[in-house]
Short mmCIF file of C-alpha atoms in Angstrom, two decimals:
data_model
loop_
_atom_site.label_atom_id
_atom_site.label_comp_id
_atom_site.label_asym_id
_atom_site.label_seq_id
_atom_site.Cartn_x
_atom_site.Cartn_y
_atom_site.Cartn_z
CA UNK K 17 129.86 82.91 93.90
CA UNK K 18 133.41 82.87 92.77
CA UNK K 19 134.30 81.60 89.34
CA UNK K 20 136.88 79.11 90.58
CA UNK K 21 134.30 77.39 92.45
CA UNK K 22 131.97 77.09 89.23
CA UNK K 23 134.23 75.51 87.07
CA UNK K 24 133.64 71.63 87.19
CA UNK K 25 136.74 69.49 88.23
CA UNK K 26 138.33 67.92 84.97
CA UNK K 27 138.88 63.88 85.69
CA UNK K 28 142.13 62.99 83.97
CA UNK K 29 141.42 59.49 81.65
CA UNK K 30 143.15 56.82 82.45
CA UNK K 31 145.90 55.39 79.90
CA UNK K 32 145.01 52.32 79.22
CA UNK K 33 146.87 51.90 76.65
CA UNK K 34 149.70 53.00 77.25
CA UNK K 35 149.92 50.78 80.44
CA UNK K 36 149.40 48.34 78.33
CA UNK K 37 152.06 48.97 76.21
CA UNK K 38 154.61 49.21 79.48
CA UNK K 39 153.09 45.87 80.74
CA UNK K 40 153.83 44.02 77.38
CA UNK K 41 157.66 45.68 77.13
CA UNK K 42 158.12 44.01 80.62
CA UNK K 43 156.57 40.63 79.79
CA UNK K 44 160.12 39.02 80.61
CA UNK K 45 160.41 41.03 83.69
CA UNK K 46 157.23 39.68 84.38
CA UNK K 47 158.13 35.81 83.55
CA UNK K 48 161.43 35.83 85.47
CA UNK K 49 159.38 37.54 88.67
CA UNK K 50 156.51 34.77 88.80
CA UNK K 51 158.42 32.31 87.95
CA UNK K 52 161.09 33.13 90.79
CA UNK K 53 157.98 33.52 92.94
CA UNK K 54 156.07 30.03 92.27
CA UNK K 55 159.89 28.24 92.45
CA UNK K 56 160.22 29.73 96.10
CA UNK K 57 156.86 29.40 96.76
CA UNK K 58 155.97 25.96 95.97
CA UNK K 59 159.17 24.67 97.64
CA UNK K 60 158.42 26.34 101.22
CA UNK K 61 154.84 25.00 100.97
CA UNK K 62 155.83 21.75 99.52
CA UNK K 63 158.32 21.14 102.71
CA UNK K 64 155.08 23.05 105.07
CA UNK K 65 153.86 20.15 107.21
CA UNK K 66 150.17 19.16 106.81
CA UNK K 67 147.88 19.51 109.90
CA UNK K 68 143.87 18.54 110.66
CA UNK K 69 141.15 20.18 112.97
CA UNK K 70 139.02 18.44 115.16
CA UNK K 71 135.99 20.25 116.84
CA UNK K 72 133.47 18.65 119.36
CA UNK K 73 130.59 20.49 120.12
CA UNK K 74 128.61 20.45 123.31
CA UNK K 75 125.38 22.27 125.19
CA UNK K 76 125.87 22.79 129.30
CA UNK K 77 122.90 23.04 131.10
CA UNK K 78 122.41 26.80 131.94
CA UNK K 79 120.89 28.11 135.90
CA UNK K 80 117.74 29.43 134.46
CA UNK K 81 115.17 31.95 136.00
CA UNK K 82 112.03 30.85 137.43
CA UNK K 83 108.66 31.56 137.00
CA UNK K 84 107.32 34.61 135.24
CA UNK K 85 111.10 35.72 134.49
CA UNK K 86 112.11 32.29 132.19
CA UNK K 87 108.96 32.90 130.00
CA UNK K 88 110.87 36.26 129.18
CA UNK K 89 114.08 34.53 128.84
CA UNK K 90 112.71 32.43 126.46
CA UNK K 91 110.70 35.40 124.50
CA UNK K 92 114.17 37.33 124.35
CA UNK K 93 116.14 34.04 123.08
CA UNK K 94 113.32 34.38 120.47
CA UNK K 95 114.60 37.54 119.48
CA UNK K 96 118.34 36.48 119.42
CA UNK K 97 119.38 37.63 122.91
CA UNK K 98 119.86 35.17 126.10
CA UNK K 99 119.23 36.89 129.60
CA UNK K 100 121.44 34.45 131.31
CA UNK K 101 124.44 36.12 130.06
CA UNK K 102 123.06 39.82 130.83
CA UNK K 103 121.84 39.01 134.19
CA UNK K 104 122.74 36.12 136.36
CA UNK K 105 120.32 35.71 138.60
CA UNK K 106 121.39 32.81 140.05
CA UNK K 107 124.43 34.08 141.59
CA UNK K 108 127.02 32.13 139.28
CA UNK K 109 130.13 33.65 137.99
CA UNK K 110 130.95 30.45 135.89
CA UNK K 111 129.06 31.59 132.96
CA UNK K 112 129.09 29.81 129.64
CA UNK K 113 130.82 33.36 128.18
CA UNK K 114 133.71 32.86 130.43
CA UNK K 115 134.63 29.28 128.90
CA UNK K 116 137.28 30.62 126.16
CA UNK K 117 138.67 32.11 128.74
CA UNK K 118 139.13 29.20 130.78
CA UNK K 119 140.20 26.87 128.02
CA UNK K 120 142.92 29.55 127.16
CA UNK K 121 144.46 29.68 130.66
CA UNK K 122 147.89 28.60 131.27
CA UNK K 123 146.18 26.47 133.99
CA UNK K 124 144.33 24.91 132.38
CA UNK K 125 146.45 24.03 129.21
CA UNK K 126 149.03 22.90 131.34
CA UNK K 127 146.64 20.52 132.74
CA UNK K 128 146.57 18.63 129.69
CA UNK K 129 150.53 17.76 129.42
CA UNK K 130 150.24 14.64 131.45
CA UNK K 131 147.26 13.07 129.04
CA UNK K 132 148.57 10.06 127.09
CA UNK K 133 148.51 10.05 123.33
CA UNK K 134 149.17 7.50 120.59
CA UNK K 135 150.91 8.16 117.50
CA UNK K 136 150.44 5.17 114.80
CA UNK K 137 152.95 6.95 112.86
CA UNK K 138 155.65 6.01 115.52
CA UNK K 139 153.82 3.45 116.83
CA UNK K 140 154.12 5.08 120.47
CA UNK K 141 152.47 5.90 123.48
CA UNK K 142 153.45 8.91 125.03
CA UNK K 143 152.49 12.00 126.93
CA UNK K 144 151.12 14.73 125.01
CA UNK K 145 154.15 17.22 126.21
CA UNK K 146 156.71 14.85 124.81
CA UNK K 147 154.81 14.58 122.14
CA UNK K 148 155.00 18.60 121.57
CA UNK K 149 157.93 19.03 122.92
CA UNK K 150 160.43 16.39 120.46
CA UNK K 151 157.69 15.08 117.89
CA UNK K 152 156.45 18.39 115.50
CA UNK K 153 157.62 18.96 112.23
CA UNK K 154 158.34 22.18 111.40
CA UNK K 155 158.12 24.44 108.22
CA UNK K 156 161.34 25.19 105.95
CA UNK K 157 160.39 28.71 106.40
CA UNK K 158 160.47 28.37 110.17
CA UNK K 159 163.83 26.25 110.63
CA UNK K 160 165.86 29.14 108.29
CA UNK K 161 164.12 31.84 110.83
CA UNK K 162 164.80 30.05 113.87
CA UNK K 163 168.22 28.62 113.19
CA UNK K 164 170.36 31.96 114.14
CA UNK K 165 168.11 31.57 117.22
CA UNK K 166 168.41 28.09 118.13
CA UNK K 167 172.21 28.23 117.87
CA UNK K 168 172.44 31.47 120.47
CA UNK K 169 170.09 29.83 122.49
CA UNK K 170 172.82 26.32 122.75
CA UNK K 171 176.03 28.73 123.06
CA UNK K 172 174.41 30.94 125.52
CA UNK K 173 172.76 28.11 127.56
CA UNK K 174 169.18 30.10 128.33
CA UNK K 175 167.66 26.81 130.23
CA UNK K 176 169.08 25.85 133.01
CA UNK K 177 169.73 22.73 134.24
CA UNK K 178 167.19 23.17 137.24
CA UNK K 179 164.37 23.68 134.67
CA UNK K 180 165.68 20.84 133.08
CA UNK K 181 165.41 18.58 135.60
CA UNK K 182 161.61 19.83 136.23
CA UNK K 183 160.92 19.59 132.68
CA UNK K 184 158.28 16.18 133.51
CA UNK K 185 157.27 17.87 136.39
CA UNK K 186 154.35 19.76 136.24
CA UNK K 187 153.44 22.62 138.45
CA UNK K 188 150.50 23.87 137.31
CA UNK K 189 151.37 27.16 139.47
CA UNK K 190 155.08 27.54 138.38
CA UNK K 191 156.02 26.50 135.05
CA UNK K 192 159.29 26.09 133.38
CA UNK K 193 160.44 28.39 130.92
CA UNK K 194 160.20 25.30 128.17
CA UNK K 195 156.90 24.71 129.88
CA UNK K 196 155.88 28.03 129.38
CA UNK K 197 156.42 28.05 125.82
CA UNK K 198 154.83 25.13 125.01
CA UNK K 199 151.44 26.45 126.57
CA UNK K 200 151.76 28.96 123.95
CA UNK K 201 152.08 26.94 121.58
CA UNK K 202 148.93 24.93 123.14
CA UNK K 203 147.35 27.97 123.36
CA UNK K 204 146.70 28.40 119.29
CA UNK K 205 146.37 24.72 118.82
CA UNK K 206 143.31 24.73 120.88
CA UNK K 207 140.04 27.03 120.75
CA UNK K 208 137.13 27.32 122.29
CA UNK K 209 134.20 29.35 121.31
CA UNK K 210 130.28 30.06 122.74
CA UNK K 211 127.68 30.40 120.55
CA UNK K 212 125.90 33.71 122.33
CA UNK K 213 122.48 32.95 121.02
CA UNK K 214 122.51 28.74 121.52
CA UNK K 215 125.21 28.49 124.81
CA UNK K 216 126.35 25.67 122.59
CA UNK K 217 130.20 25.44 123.13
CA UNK K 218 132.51 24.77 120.15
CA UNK K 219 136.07 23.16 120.74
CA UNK K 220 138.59 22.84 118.38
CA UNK K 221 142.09 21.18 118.10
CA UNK K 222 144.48 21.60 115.34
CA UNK K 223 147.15 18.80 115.16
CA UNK K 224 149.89 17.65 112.44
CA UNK K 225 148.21 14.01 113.01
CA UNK K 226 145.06 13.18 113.06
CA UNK K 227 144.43 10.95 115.49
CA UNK K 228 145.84 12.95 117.92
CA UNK K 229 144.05 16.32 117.34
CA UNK K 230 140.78 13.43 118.05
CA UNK K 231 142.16 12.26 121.22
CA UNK K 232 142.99 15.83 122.75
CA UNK K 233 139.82 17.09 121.35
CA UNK K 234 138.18 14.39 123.49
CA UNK K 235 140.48 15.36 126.49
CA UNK K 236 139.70 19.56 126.30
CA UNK K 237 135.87 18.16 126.48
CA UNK K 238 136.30 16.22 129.23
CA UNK K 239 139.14 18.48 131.66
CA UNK K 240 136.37 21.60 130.47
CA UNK K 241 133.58 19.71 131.75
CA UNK K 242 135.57 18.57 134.64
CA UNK K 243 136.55 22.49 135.75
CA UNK K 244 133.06 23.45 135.46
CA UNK K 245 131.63 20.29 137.66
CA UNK K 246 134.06 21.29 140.31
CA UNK K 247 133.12 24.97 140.91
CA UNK K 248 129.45 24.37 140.51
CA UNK K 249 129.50 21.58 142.88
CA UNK K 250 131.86 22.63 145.10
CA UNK K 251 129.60 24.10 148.40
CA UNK K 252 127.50 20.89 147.36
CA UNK K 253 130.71 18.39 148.10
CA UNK K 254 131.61 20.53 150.99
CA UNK K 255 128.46 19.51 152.51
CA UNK K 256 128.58 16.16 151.54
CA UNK K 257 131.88 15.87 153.34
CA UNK K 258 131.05 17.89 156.46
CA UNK K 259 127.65 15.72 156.83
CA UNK K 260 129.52 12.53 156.29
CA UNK K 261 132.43 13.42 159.07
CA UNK K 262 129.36 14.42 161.38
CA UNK K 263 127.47 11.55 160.51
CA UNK K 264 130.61 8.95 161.66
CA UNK K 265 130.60 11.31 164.59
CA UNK K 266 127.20 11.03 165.91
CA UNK K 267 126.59 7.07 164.91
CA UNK K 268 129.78 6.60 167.12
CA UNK K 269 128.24 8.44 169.94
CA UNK K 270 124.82 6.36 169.20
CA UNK K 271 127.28 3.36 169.47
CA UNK K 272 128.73 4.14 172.77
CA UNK K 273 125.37 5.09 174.38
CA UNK K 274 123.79 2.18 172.96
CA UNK K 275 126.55 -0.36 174.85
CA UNK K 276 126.42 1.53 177.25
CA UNK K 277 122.91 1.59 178.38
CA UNK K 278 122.26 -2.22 177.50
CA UNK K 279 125.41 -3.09 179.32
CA UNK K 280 124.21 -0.85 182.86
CA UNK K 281 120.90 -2.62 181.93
CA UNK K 282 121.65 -6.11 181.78
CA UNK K 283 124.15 -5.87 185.29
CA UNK K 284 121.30 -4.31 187.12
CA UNK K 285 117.89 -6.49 186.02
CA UNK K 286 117.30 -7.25 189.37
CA UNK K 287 117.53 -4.36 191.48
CA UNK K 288 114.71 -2.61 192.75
CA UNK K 289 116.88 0.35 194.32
CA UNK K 290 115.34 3.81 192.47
CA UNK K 291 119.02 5.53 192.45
CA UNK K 292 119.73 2.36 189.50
CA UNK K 293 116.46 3.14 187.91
CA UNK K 294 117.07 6.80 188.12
CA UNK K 295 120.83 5.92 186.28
CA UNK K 296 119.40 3.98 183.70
CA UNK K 297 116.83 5.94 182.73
CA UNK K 298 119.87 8.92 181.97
CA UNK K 299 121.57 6.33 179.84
CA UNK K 300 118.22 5.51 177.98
CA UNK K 301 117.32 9.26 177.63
CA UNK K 302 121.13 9.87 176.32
CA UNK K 303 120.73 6.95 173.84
CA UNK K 304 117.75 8.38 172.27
CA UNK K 305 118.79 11.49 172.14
CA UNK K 306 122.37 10.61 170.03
CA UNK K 307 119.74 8.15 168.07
CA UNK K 308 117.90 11.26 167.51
CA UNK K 309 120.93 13.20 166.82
CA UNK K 310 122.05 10.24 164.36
CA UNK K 311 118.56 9.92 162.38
CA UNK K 312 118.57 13.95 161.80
CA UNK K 313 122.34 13.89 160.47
CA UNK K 314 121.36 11.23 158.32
CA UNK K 315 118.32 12.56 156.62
CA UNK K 316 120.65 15.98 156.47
CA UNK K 317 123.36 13.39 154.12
CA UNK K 318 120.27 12.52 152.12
CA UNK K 319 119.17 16.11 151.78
CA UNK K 320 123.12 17.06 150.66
CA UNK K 321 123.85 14.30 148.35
CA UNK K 322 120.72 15.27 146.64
CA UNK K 323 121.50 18.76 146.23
CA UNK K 324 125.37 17.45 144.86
CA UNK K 325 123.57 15.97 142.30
CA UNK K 326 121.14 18.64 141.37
CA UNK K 327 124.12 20.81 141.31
CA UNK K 328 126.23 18.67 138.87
CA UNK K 329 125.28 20.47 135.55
CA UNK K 330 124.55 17.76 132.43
CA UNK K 331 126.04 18.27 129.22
CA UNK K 332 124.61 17.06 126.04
CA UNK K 333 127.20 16.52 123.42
CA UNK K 334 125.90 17.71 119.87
CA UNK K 335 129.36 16.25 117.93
CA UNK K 336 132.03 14.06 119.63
CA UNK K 337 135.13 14.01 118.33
CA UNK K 338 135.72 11.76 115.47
CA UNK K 339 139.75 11.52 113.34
CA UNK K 340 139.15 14.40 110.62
CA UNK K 341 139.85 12.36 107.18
CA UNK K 342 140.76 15.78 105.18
CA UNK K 343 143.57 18.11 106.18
CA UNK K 344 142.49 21.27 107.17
CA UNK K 345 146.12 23.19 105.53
CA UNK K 346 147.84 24.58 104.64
CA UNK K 347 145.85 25.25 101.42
CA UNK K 348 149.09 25.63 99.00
CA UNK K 349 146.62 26.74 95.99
CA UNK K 350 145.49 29.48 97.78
CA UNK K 351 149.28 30.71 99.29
CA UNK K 352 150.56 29.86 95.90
CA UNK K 353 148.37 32.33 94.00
CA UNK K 354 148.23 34.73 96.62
CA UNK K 355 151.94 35.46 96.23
CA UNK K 356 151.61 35.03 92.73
CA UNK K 357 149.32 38.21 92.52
CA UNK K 358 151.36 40.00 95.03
CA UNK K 359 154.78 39.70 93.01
CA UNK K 360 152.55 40.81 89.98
CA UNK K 361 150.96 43.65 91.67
CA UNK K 362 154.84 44.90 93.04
CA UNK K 363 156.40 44.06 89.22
CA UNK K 364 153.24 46.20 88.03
CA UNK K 365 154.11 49.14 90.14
CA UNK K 366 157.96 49.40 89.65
CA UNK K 367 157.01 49.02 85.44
CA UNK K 368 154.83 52.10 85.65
CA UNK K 369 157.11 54.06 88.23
CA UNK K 370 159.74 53.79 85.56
CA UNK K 371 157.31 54.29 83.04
CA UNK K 372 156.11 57.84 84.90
CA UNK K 373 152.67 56.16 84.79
CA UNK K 374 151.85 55.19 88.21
CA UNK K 375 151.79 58.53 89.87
CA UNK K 376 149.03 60.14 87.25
CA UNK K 377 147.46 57.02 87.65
CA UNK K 378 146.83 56.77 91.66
CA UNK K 379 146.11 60.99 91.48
CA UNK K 380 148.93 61.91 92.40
#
């Protein structure tokens, strides 16, 4: 075995005290850093608006397996695992998994511009575009960043005056480019997570007033429950509808056989000729049979309404949405002595680089 590989790798101490001494020499480096650092930081966060979090909670009622299959469903959900997301047996592609998704969508954000919110702060009514669109505060940090932007974007003109025009109109299909950015916006304002173990659907709204990160809270819970309604119930309605149209169809053919036979009836009491017997005994054959026809359509309306509403899914909600009384940030503590610890970490490193202290000390 070669010698070099014997000899045991000598760990270099590390100078404690002399990084002590280089930290003490720098202590008025060290008070003119922090100090710069709390001044700048404590004014951004001081002018960084406040803003709460609502969340609602709510369970959907899941297509479960039948017989032998939802004991094991309920043996795996035992175990931490839920069978209705691995294997859908049911056929249904709306699956509670897919909800984020959903909520995210630019469809289905953009359905939510048109809901009316209240402000108490300026005692308004308004739609909750308007509201995002000429009624957020924004950080100090934000309006130095974005004023270089904001004054290329008036000289240059980037909307147009057609999107203008369509700003209040809403095409769910074809947003504006204002639109557009505004659903972004919407888009981290509002979350939606699935518990994989319980189904049990979390939504939350973060909102710069309170009352109004309630309201659309309430509103995402509603339009979600809405969406999902729709496409599990939609074959149901069409059959509904279909049954309905033939039902108006076949009692007006009842109708007309009906008259018509009591009419041909009532003229011809008397006669005793069989070619008038022979006639009315058509028309009373034909009115049975639409009557027949009409009873069967019926009981088919019965049959489809009561599959609509075996189709409609329930939902039990575990927390409605109530106006958060704390603010849920910024947490200007936390920021404060984050940055605090940075600028002494950096002011550390540049005392010791000058120092020839910090290479030996990271191995280098």
């Amino acid at each position: 075995m070669n010698t070099v590989q014997k000899q045991k790798r000598v760990t270099t101490p590390i100078p404690f005290k002399e990084i002590g001494e280089a930290i003490h020499g720098a202590r008025k480096l060290y008070i003119k850093v922090l100090g710069a650092t709390f001044a700048v930081v404590t004014v951004f966060t001081l002018f960084t608006p406040n803003y709460y979090t609502c969340e609602v909670m709510l369970a959907p009622e899941l297509s479960t397996m039948r017989g032998t299959q939802s004991s094991l469903s309920a043996l795996a959900q035992s175990f931490g695992f839920n069978l209705n997301t691995i294997s859908n047996s049911s056929g249904d592609a709306m699956v509670p998994m897919l909800y984020p998704e959903i909520v995210s969508s630019q469809y289905f954000l953009s359905n939510l511009f048109p809901i009316k919110v209240h402000s108490e702060e300026l005692d308004t009514t308004m739609t909750y575009y308007e509201y995002l669109s000429e009624h957020q505060k924004t950080s100090l940090l934000a309006d130095i960043i974005g004023f270089i932007p904001k004054t290329i974007g008036n000289v240059l003109s980037s909307e147009s005056e057609e999107d203008k025009q369509k700003e209040h109109i809403f095409n769910h299909h074809k947003l504006t480019k204002k639109q557009y950015r505004i659903a972004k916006v919407l888009s981290q304002k509002i979350k939606c997570q699935v518990d994989k173990k319980t189904m049990a659907i979390s939504i939350s709204v973060t909102d710069q007033n309170a009352d109004i990160a309630a309201e659309v809270a309430d509103s995402v819970q509603k339009h979600l429950q809405d969406f999902i309604i729709h496409y599990r119930t939609q074959k149901a309605r069409i059959d509904v509808e279909y049954n309905k149209k033939l039902i108006v169809e076949t009692k007006d053919k009842y109708d007309k056989a009906r008259r018509r036979y009591a009419a041909y009836s009532d003229a011809n009491q008397r006669a005793s000729l069989q070619s008038i017997h022979t006639q009315e005994l058509e028309y009373s054959n034909e009115m049975a049979i639409t009557q027949q026809a009409y009873t069967q359509v019926s009981a088919q309306l019965q049959a489809a309404e009561a599959k609509l509403q075996q189709a409609t899914p329930a939902f039990t909600v575990l927390q409605p949405a109530t106006v958060p009384v704390k603010k849920a940030g910024p947490k200007r503590t936390m920021i404060c002595l984050g940055f605090l610890f940075l600028a002494f970490l950096c002011t550390t490193a540049r005392v010791l680089h000058k120092k020839k202290l910090l290479m030996p000390l990271i191995g280098l």
